[in-house]
Amino acid sequence: MAVFGAGIGCAQADEADTGVAKRPAIQANRWAEDWSVLADPRLRTEPFDGLKYIPLWATDPKSYVSLGATLRERFESNNAAGFGTSNTPSDSYLLQRLQVHADVHFNENWRAFVQLEDDRAFGKQNISPVDQDRLDLRLAFIEYVNVFSGGTLKARAGRQDFAFDLQRFVSSRDGPNVRQSFDAIWGDWETGVWRFIAFVSRPVQYFDGRPFDDTSNDNFRFSTLRIERKVLGDNELSGYYSLYERNNAKYLDAFGDEHRHVFDGRFAGKTQQIDWDLEAMGQLGQVGTKDIRAWAVGARTGYTFTTLPWQPRLGLQFDAASGDHHPNDGTLGTFNPLFPNGYYFTLAGYTGYVNLVHLKPAITLSPLPGLKVLGAIALQWRETTADAIYVQPNVPIAGTAGKGSAWTGAYGQIRADYAFNEHLTGAIEAVHFEVGDTIMRAGGHTSNYLGVQLQYGW
């Protein structure tokens, strides 16, 4: 389901219950945390809890200010960004992301949330807009929440972030250093097993010339209407329509103003041992004088052996996205992945969700509490050889369109995630990509990536 509004519900302990409510978990989206539980003095067990819950009015425990911060440090080594076709030399560098925020609850209905972000790339030879953005406004919105007899109304206005489901196509872009924000008006209505979401937005454009210079403008718009429903218990069925509008868009076979109509459907759920996530997207519209006819599908399923040591999960992932089959025919078949999550495939950035067929078996183990280890091997082809091979997010590799075979290559991935405690987490990821002849003939070569990360949240 969408992550909009997560954590806004009350978490106060019931006075009639002898237990004590739990402290909220630190989340990737800090606005989703509810620290009103610290109105109970028994939960103020850590240093600086006086800054996590600062009462505004003594008569209203729902009126308070909560301060917080997140620091992420990631070392990366990549011997061939873009498979080496971009003439970028082997590079090792440190990415740092620092966020500080203030969450002001005026009462149980109204609040304001502000988050500043400082992103820096130390030692990186080629710095892109997703690597560095020093001291800027990441989030700043006003929110209204009210519970009626028929359901719950939530509305936000201002700079915020969106993330749908597994974040294949709409994400807050947590993989790269600079996250994605939107200047938007957003609202939803939840009633029973139904949820209705709508928003209009302008994606934030990032600049690193001076502090607080990020902006959005009329040249880029993204609007959505989404419906969610619980089916067969807590399984999730959802669909949405989006209008993606961008001026002066450029593709290999089209350029001009882009008006893309997006239709998406998803079914996801789990039993005790089986989990699944199935999604399909179709795209219609125009780019300049060309008509758009594009599509994509994604599927993840797994079986967890809950009775075995380390609870192994055997997983299988399949993804496919259309390319442009016939250049210069008046139709653009190249899929637009919208706002994809960089780590849906891997953190290495070698695989874009464009002109793609991708098959990835994997195994996940939990050898210790708080530790998960993933091992995977993936096979990758082009959906059509008439279009290029793409790297994240949708960058074509020069010299591959219309040339070579469908085979792109194969990669191996190992990743370990560990929660040291409620505040500190770590991760290590290694990727080795054996490229096919098409990339080699375009000047690329086999590629290796290593990432080591620590993140602290307060």
CSV table of C-alpha atoms in Angstrom, one decimal:
chain,number,residue,atom,x,y,z
A,1,MET,CA,0.0,0.0,0.0
A,2,ALA,CA,1.0,3.6,-0.2
A,3,VAL,CA,3.1,5.1,2.6
A,4,PHE,CA,1.1,8.3,2.7
A,5,GLY,CA,0.0,9.3,6.2
A,6,ALA,CA,1.8,6.3,7.8
A,7,GLY,CA,2.1,6.7,11.6
A,8,ILE,CA,-0.3,9.6,12.0
A,9,GLY,CA,-2.8,7.5,14.0
A,10,CYS,CA,-2.8,7.8,17.8
A,11,ALA,CA,-0.4,5.6,19.7
A,12,GLN,CA,-1.4,6.6,23.3
A,13,ALA,CA,-1.7,3.8,25.9
A,14,ASP,CA,-5.2,3.0,26.9
A,15,GLU,CA,-5.7,4.1,30.5
A,16,ALA,CA,-7.7,1.0,31.2
A,17,ASP,CA,-4.9,-1.2,30.1
A,18,THR,CA,-2.1,-2.2,32.5
A,19,GLY,CA,0.5,-2.2,29.7
A,20,VAL,CA,2.5,0.8,28.4
A,21,ALA,CA,2.5,1.9,24.7
A,22,LYS,CA,5.7,1.4,22.7
A,23,ARG,CA,8.0,4.1,21.6
A,24,PRO,CA,7.8,4.6,17.8
A,25,ALA,CA,10.4,3.1,15.5
A,26,ILE,CA,12.7,5.4,13.6
A,27,GLN,CA,11.5,5.4,10.0
A,28,ALA,CA,13.0,6.4,6.6
A,29,ASN,CA,10.2,9.0,6.4
A,30,ARG,CA,10.6,10.8,9.7
A,31,TRP,CA,7.2,12.6,9.3
A,32,ALA,CA,5.5,9.3,9.7
A,33,GLU,CA,6.6,8.9,13.4
A,34,ASP,CA,4.2,9.7,16.2
A,35,TRP,CA,5.9,10.8,19.4
A,36,SER,CA,2.8,11.7,21.3
A,37,VAL,CA,3.3,8.5,23.3
A,38,LEU,CA,6.0,10.4,25.3
A,39,ALA,CA,3.2,12.2,27.0
A,40,ASP,CA,3.4,9.2,29.3
A,41,PRO,CA,6.4,9.8,31.5
A,42,ARG,CA,7.1,6.1,31.8
A,43,LEU,CA,8.2,6.1,28.1
A,44,ARG,CA,10.8,8.8,28.5
A,45,THR,CA,13.7,6.4,29.0
A,46,GLU,CA,16.4,7.9,26.7
A,47,PRO,CA,18.6,11.0,26.9
A,48,PHE,CA,17.2,14.0,25.2
A,49,ASP,CA,13.6,12.7,25.3
A,50,GLY,CA,12.8,16.2,26.5
A,51,LEU,CA,13.4,17.3,22.9
A,52,LYS,CA,11.4,14.4,21.4
A,53,TYR,CA,8.3,15.6,23.2
A,54,ILE,CA,8.1,19.3,24.1
A,55,PRO,CA,4.5,20.1,25.3
A,56,LEU,CA,2.8,23.3,23.9
A,57,TRP,CA,-0.2,23.3,26.2
A,58,ALA,CA,-0.3,21.3,29.4
A,59,THR,CA,-4.1,20.7,29.0
A,60,ASP,CA,-3.6,19.0,25.6
A,61,PRO,CA,-1.2,16.1,25.3
A,62,LYS,CA,-1.6,16.1,21.5
A,63,SER,CA,-0.1,19.6,21.3
A,64,TYR,CA,3.7,19.3,21.2
A,65,VAL,CA,6.9,19.8,19.3
A,66,SER,CA,9.2,16.9,18.4
A,67,LEU,CA,12.8,17.4,17.1
A,68,GLY,CA,14.9,14.8,15.4
A,69,ALA,CA,17.8,14.1,13.1
A,70,THR,CA,19.2,11.5,10.7
A,71,LEU,CA,22.8,11.0,9.7
A,72,ARG,CA,23.7,8.6,6.9
A,73,GLU,CA,27.3,7.9,5.8
A,74,ARG,CA,28.0,5.6,2.8
A,75,PHE,CA,31.3,4.7,1.3
A,76,GLU,CA,31.0,3.6,-2.3
A,77,SER,CA,33.5,2.1,-4.8
A,78,ASN,CA,32.5,1.7,-8.4
A,79,ASN,CA,35.0,0.7,-11.0
A,80,ALA,CA,32.7,1.4,-14.0
A,81,ALA,CA,29.7,3.7,-13.7
A,82,GLY,CA,27.5,3.2,-16.7
A,83,PHE,CA,29.5,0.0,-17.4
A,84,GLY,CA,32.5,2.3,-18.2
A,85,THR,CA,30.9,3.7,-21.4
A,86,SER,CA,30.7,7.2,-20.0
A,87,ASN,CA,34.5,7.5,-19.7
A,88,THR,CA,34.2,7.8,-15.9
A,89,PRO,CA,37.3,6.3,-14.2
A,90,SER,CA,37.1,3.9,-11.3
A,91,ASP,CA,36.0,5.9,-8.3
A,92,SER,CA,35.8,5.6,-4.6
A,93,TYR,CA,34.1,8.3,-2.4
A,94,LEU,CA,32.0,9.1,0.6
A,95,LEU,CA,28.3,10.2,0.5
A,96,GLN,CA,26.9,12.0,3.5
A,97,ARG,CA,23.3,12.8,4.2
A,98,LEU,CA,22.3,14.9,7.2
A,99,GLN,CA,18.7,15.7,8.0
A,100,VAL,CA,17.2,17.7,10.9
A,101,HIS,CA,13.5,18.2,11.4
A,102,ALA,CA,10.8,19.8,13.6
A,103,ASP,CA,7.3,18.3,13.9
A,104,VAL,CA,4.9,20.8,15.4
A,105,HIS,CA,1.5,19.4,16.5
A,106,PHE,CA,-0.9,22.3,17.3
A,107,ASN,CA,-3.6,19.9,18.4
A,108,GLU,CA,-4.9,16.5,17.3
A,109,ASN,CA,-6.0,17.9,13.9
A,110,TRP,CA,-3.3,20.3,12.8
A,111,ARG,CA,0.4,20.0,12.5
A,112,ALA,CA,3.4,21.5,10.6
A,113,PHE,CA,6.5,19.5,9.6
A,114,VAL,CA,9.8,21.0,8.4
A,115,GLN,CA,13.0,19.1,7.5
A,116,LEU,CA,16.3,20.5,6.3
A,117,GLU,CA,18.7,18.3,4.4
A,118,ASP,CA,22.5,18.6,3.6
A,119,ASP,CA,23.9,16.1,1.1
A,120,ARG,CA,27.6,16.0,0.3
A,121,ALA,CA,29.8,13.8,-1.9
A,122,PHE,CA,33.4,13.7,-0.7
A,123,GLY,CA,36.0,12.6,-3.2
A,124,LYS,CA,33.6,11.8,-6.0
A,125,GLN,CA,35.0,12.7,-9.4
A,126,ASN,CA,31.7,13.3,-11.3
A,127,ILE,CA,29.1,14.8,-9.0
A,128,SER,CA,25.5,14.6,-10.3
A,129,PRO,CA,22.3,16.3,-8.9
A,130,VAL,CA,21.4,13.1,-7.0
A,131,ASP,CA,24.9,13.1,-5.2
A,132,GLN,CA,25.1,16.5,-3.7
A,133,ASP,CA,22.8,19.3,-2.5
A,134,ARG,CA,24.2,21.3,0.3
A,135,LEU,CA,21.8,22.7,2.9
A,136,ASP,CA,18.3,23.0,1.4
A,137,LEU,CA,14.7,22.6,2.3
A,138,ARG,CA,13.6,19.0,1.8
A,139,LEU,CA,10.1,19.0,3.4
A,140,ALA,CA,7.8,21.7,4.7
A,141,PHE,CA,4.1,21.1,4.8
A,142,ILE,CA,0.9,21.7,6.8
A,143,GLU,CA,-1.3,18.7,7.6
A,144,TYR,CA,-4.9,18.4,8.7
A,145,VAL,CA,-6.3,15.1,10.0
A,146,ASN,CA,-9.9,14.5,11.3
A,147,VAL,CA,-11.8,11.3,12.2
A,148,PHE,CA,-15.5,11.2,11.3
A,149,SER,CA,-18.1,8.5,11.8
A,150,GLY,CA,-17.6,7.3,8.3
A,151,GLY,CA,-13.8,7.4,8.1
A,152,THR,CA,-10.6,9.5,8.3
A,153,LEU,CA,-9.7,12.6,6.3
A,154,LYS,CA,-6.1,13.5,5.8
A,155,ALA,CA,-4.8,16.5,3.8
A,156,ARG,CA,-1.4,18.1,3.3
A,157,ALA,CA,-0.1,21.2,1.4
A,158,GLY,CA,3.5,22.1,0.8
A,159,ARG,CA,6.8,20.3,0.1
A,160,GLN,CA,6.4,16.5,0.8
A,161,ASP,CA,7.4,13.1,-0.5
A,162,PHE,CA,5.4,10.3,-2.1
A,163,ALA,CA,6.2,6.5,-2.2
A,164,PHE,CA,4.0,3.8,-3.6
A,165,ASP,CA,4.3,0.1,-2.7
A,166,LEU,CA,7.7,-1.3,-3.6
A,167,GLN,CA,8.6,2.0,-5.1
A,168,ARG,CA,9.2,0.6,-8.5
A,169,PHE,CA,7.9,3.7,-10.2
A,170,VAL,CA,7.0,6.3,-7.6
A,171,SER,CA,9.5,6.7,-4.7
A,172,SER,CA,11.1,9.0,-2.3
A,173,ARG,CA,14.5,8.0,-3.9
A,174,ASP,CA,16.2,6.8,-0.7
A,175,GLY,CA,18.9,4.9,-2.6
A,176,PRO,CA,20.9,7.9,-4.0
A,177,ASN,CA,22.2,10.6,-1.7
A,178,VAL,CA,19.6,13.3,-2.6
A,179,ARG,CA,16.0,12.2,-1.9
A,180,GLN,CA,13.1,13.3,-4.2
A,181,SER,CA,10.5,15.8,-2.9
A,182,PHE,CA,7.4,17.3,-4.5
A,183,ASP,CA,5.6,20.6,-4.0
A,184,ALA,CA,2.1,19.4,-3.7
A,185,ILE,CA,-1.5,19.4,-2.5
A,186,TRP,CA,-2.4,16.0,-1.3
A,187,GLY,CA,-5.4,14.3,0.4
A,188,ASP,CA,-7.0,11.0,1.2
A,189,TRP,CA,-10.1,9.5,2.6
A,190,GLU,CA,-10.0,6.1,4.5
A,191,THR,CA,-13.2,4.3,5.2
A,192,GLY,CA,-13.3,0.6,6.2
A,193,VAL,CA,-11.3,-1.5,3.6
A,194,TRP,CA,-11.2,1.4,1.2
A,195,ARG,CA,-8.7,4.3,0.7
A,196,PHE,CA,-8.9,7.1,-1.9
A,197,ILE,CA,-5.8,9.3,-2.6
A,198,ALA,CA,-5.4,12.3,-4.8
A,199,PHE,CA,-2.7,14.9,-5.3
A,200,VAL,CA,-1.3,17.4,-7.7
A,201,SER,CA,2.4,18.2,-7.6
A,202,ARG,CA,5.5,19.7,-9.1
A,203,PRO,CA,8.6,17.6,-8.6
A,204,VAL,CA,11.4,19.5,-6.9
A,205,GLN,CA,14.4,20.3,-9.1
A,206,TYR,CA,17.7,20.2,-7.4
A,207,PHE,CA,20.6,22.8,-7.6
A,208,ASP,CA,23.8,23.1,-5.7
A,209,GLY,CA,24.9,26.6,-6.4
A,210,ARG,CA,23.9,28.1,-3.0
A,211,PRO,CA,21.9,27.1,0.0
A,212,PHE,CA,18.1,26.9,-0.4
A,213,ASP,CA,18.1,27.2,-4.2
A,214,ASP,CA,16.0,24.1,-4.9
A,215,THR,CA,12.7,24.9,-6.7
A,216,SER,CA,9.8,23.6,-8.7
A,217,ASN,CA,8.3,25.1,-11.8
A,218,ASP,CA,5.5,24.8,-14.3
A,219,ASN,CA,7.7,22.8,-16.7
A,220,PHE,CA,7.2,19.6,-14.7
A,221,ARG,CA,3.9,18.3,-13.2
A,222,PHE,CA,2.8,15.0,-11.7
A,223,SER,CA,-0.8,14.3,-10.6
A,224,THR,CA,-2.4,11.1,-9.4
A,225,LEU,CA,-5.7,9.6,-8.4
A,226,ARG,CA,-5.3,6.3,-6.5
A,227,ILE,CA,-7.7,3.7,-5.0
A,228,GLU,CA,-6.8,1.0,-2.5
A,229,ARG,CA,-8.8,-1.9,-1.1
A,230,LYS,CA,-8.1,-4.7,1.4
A,231,VAL,CA,-9.1,-8.1,-0.1
A,232,LEU,CA,-9.1,-11.6,1.2
A,233,GLY,CA,-8.0,-10.4,4.6
A,234,ASP,CA,-5.1,-8.0,4.7
A,235,ASN,CA,-4.0,-8.5,1.1
A,236,GLU,CA,-3.8,-5.3,-0.9
A,237,LEU,CA,-5.4,-4.5,-4.3
A,238,SER,CA,-4.8,-1.0,-5.7
A,239,GLY,CA,-4.9,1.0,-8.9
A,240,TYR,CA,-4.1,4.5,-9.9
A,241,TYR,CA,-4.1,7.0,-12.8
A,242,SER,CA,-1.3,9.6,-13.1
A,243,LEU,CA,-0.7,12.4,-15.5
A,244,TYR,CA,3.0,13.0,-16.1
A,245,GLU,CA,3.7,16.3,-17.9
A,246,ARG,CA,7.2,17.6,-18.7
A,247,ASN,CA,8.3,20.3,-21.1
A,248,ASN,CA,11.2,19.7,-23.5
A,249,ALA,CA,11.5,16.0,-22.8
A,250,LYS,CA,14.2,14.1,-24.7
A,251,TYR,CA,14.2,10.4,-25.8
A,252,LEU,CA,16.3,8.6,-28.4
A,253,ASP,CA,13.3,8.7,-30.8
A,254,ALA,CA,11.3,11.7,-29.6
A,255,PHE,CA,11.6,15.1,-28.1
A,256,GLY,CA,9.2,17.9,-27.2
A,257,ASP,CA,6.5,18.4,-24.5
A,258,GLU,CA,5.6,15.1,-22.8
A,259,HIS,CA,2.0,14.3,-21.8
A,260,ARG,CA,2.0,10.8,-20.5
A,261,HIS,CA,-1.2,9.1,-19.1
A,262,VAL,CA,-0.2,6.3,-16.7
A,263,PHE,CA,-2.5,3.4,-15.6
A,264,ASP,CA,-1.2,1.1,-12.8
A,265,GLY,CA,-2.6,-2.0,-11.1
A,266,ARG,CA,-1.2,-4.0,-8.2
A,267,PHE,CA,-2.0,-7.0,-6.1
A,268,ALA,CA,0.2,-7.9,-3.1
A,269,GLY,CA,-0.1,-10.0,0.0
A,270,LYS,CA,1.2,-12.8,2.1
A,271,THR,CA,0.4,-15.9,4.1
A,272,GLN,CA,2.5,-17.4,6.9
A,273,GLN,CA,5.1,-18.6,4.3
A,274,ILE,CA,4.2,-17.2,0.9
A,275,ASP,CA,4.5,-13.6,-0.1
A,276,TRP,CA,3.8,-11.9,-3.5
A,277,ASP,CA,3.8,-8.5,-5.2
A,278,LEU,CA,2.4,-8.2,-8.7
A,279,GLU,CA,2.2,-4.9,-10.6
A,280,ALA,CA,1.5,-3.8,-14.2
A,281,MET,CA,1.6,-0.3,-15.8
A,282,GLY,CA,0.5,1.0,-19.1
A,283,GLN,CA,1.4,4.4,-20.6
A,284,LEU,CA,-0.3,6.4,-23.4
A,285,GLY,CA,0.1,10.0,-24.6
A,286,GLN,CA,2.4,12.1,-26.6
A,287,VAL,CA,6.0,13.3,-26.7
A,288,GLY,CA,6.2,16.1,-29.3
A,289,THR,CA,4.6,14.7,-32.4
A,290,LYS,CA,5.1,11.0,-31.3
A,291,ASP,CA,2.4,8.9,-29.7
A,292,ILE,CA,3.3,6.9,-26.6
A,293,ARG,CA,2.6,3.2,-26.3
A,294,ALA,CA,4.6,1.8,-23.4
A,295,TRP,CA,4.2,-0.8,-20.6
A,296,ALA,CA,5.9,-2.5,-17.7
A,297,VAL,CA,5.3,-5.4,-15.4
A,298,GLY,CA,7.0,-6.4,-12.1
A,299,ALA,CA,6.6,-9.4,-9.9
A,300,ARG,CA,8.2,-10.6,-6.7
A,301,THR,CA,7.3,-13.8,-4.9
A,302,GLY,CA,8.9,-15.8,-2.1
A,303,TYR,CA,8.5,-18.8,0.2
A,304,THR,CA,9.9,-18.6,3.8
A,305,PHE,CA,10.7,-21.7,5.6
A,306,THR,CA,9.6,-20.5,9.0
A,307,THR,CA,10.4,-23.7,10.9
A,308,LEU,CA,14.0,-24.0,9.7
A,309,PRO,CA,17.0,-22.3,11.3
A,310,TRP,CA,17.8,-18.8,9.9
A,311,GLN,CA,14.3,-18.8,8.3
A,312,PRO,CA,15.5,-19.0,4.7
A,313,ARG,CA,13.3,-17.2,2.1
A,314,LEU,CA,13.6,-18.4,-1.5
A,315,GLY,CA,12.6,-15.5,-3.8
A,316,LEU,CA,12.0,-14.9,-7.5
A,317,GLN,CA,11.8,-11.5,-9.1
A,318,PHE,CA,10.7,-10.9,-12.7
A,319,ASP,CA,10.6,-7.5,-14.4
A,320,ALA,CA,10.0,-6.3,-17.9
A,321,ALA,CA,9.6,-2.9,-19.6
A,322,SER,CA,9.0,-1.9,-23.2
A,323,GLY,CA,11.5,-0.3,-25.5
A,324,ASP,CA,10.9,1.5,-28.8
A,325,HIS,CA,10.6,-1.3,-31.5
A,326,HIS,CA,10.4,0.9,-34.6
A,327,PRO,CA,12.3,4.2,-34.5
A,328,ASN,CA,10.9,7.0,-36.8
A,329,ASP,CA,7.5,5.3,-37.1
A,330,GLY,CA,5.5,8.0,-35.2
A,331,THR,CA,5.1,5.9,-32.0
A,332,LEU,CA,7.4,6.0,-28.9
A,333,GLY,CA,7.5,2.6,-27.1
A,334,THR,CA,10.2,3.6,-24.6
A,335,PHE,CA,8.8,3.1,-21.0
A,336,ASN,CA,9.2,6.0,-18.6
A,337,PRO,CA,10.0,4.7,-15.1
A,338,LEU,CA,8.7,8.0,-13.6
A,339,PHE,CA,10.4,8.3,-10.1
A,340,PRO,CA,12.0,4.9,-9.5
A,341,ASN,CA,13.7,3.6,-6.4
A,342,GLY,CA,17.4,3.2,-7.1
A,343,TYR,CA,17.8,0.1,-4.9
A,344,TYR,CA,14.8,-1.8,-6.3
A,345,PHE,CA,17.4,-3.7,-8.4
A,346,THR,CA,20.7,-2.8,-6.7
A,347,LEU,CA,22.5,0.2,-5.4
A,348,ALA,CA,25.1,0.0,-8.1
A,349,GLY,CA,22.9,1.8,-10.6
A,350,TYR,CA,23.6,-0.6,-13.5
A,351,THR,CA,20.0,-1.5,-14.2
A,352,GLY,CA,17.3,0.9,-15.4
A,353,TYR,CA,13.6,0.0,-15.6
A,354,VAL,CA,13.5,0.7,-19.4
A,355,ASN,CA,13.6,-1.7,-22.4
A,356,LEU,CA,14.2,-4.6,-20.0
A,357,VAL,CA,13.6,-8.2,-19.2
A,358,HIS,CA,15.0,-9.2,-15.8
A,359,LEU,CA,14.9,-12.5,-13.9
A,360,LYS,CA,16.4,-12.7,-10.4
A,361,PRO,CA,16.3,-15.7,-8.1
A,362,ALA,CA,17.5,-14.9,-4.5
A,363,ILE,CA,17.8,-16.4,-1.0
A,364,THR,CA,17.5,-14.3,2.2
A,365,LEU,CA,18.7,-15.6,5.6
A,366,SER,CA,18.3,-14.3,9.1
A,367,PRO,CA,21.2,-15.9,11.0
A,368,LEU,CA,21.0,-13.4,14.0
A,369,PRO,CA,18.3,-11.2,15.4
A,370,GLY,CA,18.4,-7.9,13.5
A,371,LEU,CA,20.6,-9.4,10.7
A,372,LYS,CA,19.4,-10.2,7.1
A,373,VAL,CA,21.7,-11.5,4.4
A,374,LEU,CA,20.6,-11.6,0.7
A,375,GLY,CA,22.3,-13.5,-2.1
A,376,ALA,CA,21.0,-13.2,-5.7
A,377,ILE,CA,21.9,-13.9,-9.3
A,378,ALA,CA,20.1,-12.0,-12.0
A,379,LEU,CA,19.9,-12.4,-15.8
A,380,GLN,CA,19.1,-9.5,-18.0
A,381,TRP,CA,18.0,-8.9,-21.6
A,382,ARG,CA,16.6,-6.1,-23.7
A,383,GLU,CA,12.9,-6.2,-24.6
A,384,THR,CA,13.9,-5.0,-28.1
A,385,THR,CA,17.3,-4.6,-29.7
A,386,ALA,CA,16.0,-1.6,-31.6
A,387,ASP,CA,16.2,0.5,-28.5
A,388,ALA,CA,19.2,1.1,-26.2
A,389,ILE,CA,20.4,-0.6,-23.0
A,390,TYR,CA,19.6,1.7,-20.1
A,391,VAL,CA,21.2,2.3,-16.7
A,392,GLN,CA,19.4,4.0,-13.7
A,393,PRO,CA,17.2,5.8,-13.8
A,394,ASN,CA,16.6,5.9,-17.6
A,395,VAL,CA,20.0,6.8,-19.2
A,396,PRO,CA,20.6,5.2,-22.6
A,397,ILE,CA,24.1,3.7,-23.2
A,398,ALA,CA,25.5,5.3,-26.3
A,399,GLY,CA,26.1,2.9,-29.2
A,400,THR,CA,23.7,0.2,-28.1
A,401,ALA,CA,20.4,1.2,-29.8
A,402,GLY,CA,19.8,-0.9,-32.9
A,403,LYS,CA,23.0,-2.9,-32.4
A,404,GLY,CA,24.0,-6.3,-30.9
A,405,SER,CA,21.9,-9.0,-29.3
A,406,ALA,CA,19.1,-8.9,-26.7
A,407,TRP,CA,21.5,-10.3,-24.0
A,408,THR,CA,22.6,-7.5,-21.7
A,409,GLY,CA,24.5,-9.5,-19.1
A,410,ALA,CA,24.2,-11.2,-15.6
A,411,TYR,CA,25.1,-10.0,-12.2
A,412,GLY,CA,25.6,-11.4,-8.7
A,413,GLN,CA,24.5,-9.4,-5.6
A,414,ILE,CA,25.3,-9.9,-1.9
A,415,ARG,CA,23.8,-7.6,0.7
A,416,ALA,CA,23.7,-7.7,4.5
A,417,ASP,CA,21.6,-5.4,6.7
A,418,TYR,CA,22.0,-5.2,10.5
A,419,ALA,CA,20.2,-3.2,13.2
A,420,PHE,CA,22.7,-2.6,16.0
A,421,ASN,CA,19.9,-1.0,18.1
A,422,GLU,CA,16.8,1.1,17.6
A,423,HIS,CA,18.8,4.0,16.3
A,424,LEU,CA,21.8,2.7,14.4
A,425,THR,CA,21.7,0.5,11.3
A,426,GLY,CA,24.3,-0.7,8.9
A,427,ALA,CA,24.5,-2.3,5.5
A,428,ILE,CA,27.0,-3.8,3.1
A,429,GLU,CA,26.3,-4.5,-0.6
A,430,ALA,CA,28.5,-5.9,-3.3
A,431,VAL,CA,27.5,-6.3,-7.0
A,432,HIS,CA,29.5,-7.9,-9.9
A,433,PHE,CA,28.0,-7.4,-13.4
A,434,GLU,CA,29.3,-9.5,-16.3
A,435,VAL,CA,28.3,-7.6,-19.4
A,436,GLY,CA,27.4,-9.0,-22.7
A,437,ASP,CA,28.9,-8.4,-26.1
A,438,THR,CA,26.6,-5.4,-26.9
A,439,ILE,CA,28.0,-3.4,-24.0
A,440,MET,CA,31.5,-4.5,-24.7
A,441,ARG,CA,31.3,-3.3,-28.3
A,442,ALA,CA,29.9,0.0,-27.1
A,443,GLY,CA,33.1,0.5,-25.0
A,444,GLY,CA,31.9,-0.9,-21.7
A,445,HIS,CA,33.2,-3.7,-19.6
A,446,THR,CA,32.5,-5.9,-16.6
A,447,SER,CA,31.6,-3.8,-13.5
A,448,ASN,CA,32.0,-4.0,-9.7
A,449,TYR,CA,30.4,-2.1,-7.0
A,450,LEU,CA,30.8,-2.0,-3.2
A,451,GLY,CA,28.8,0.0,-0.7
A,452,VAL,CA,29.2,0.2,3.1
A,453,GLN,CA,26.7,2.3,5.0
A,454,LEU,CA,25.9,3.4,8.6
A,455,GLN,CA,22.8,5.3,9.5
A,456,TYR,CA,21.8,6.9,12.8
A,457,GLY,CA,18.4,8.2,13.6
A,458,TRP,CA,17.4,10.3,16.7
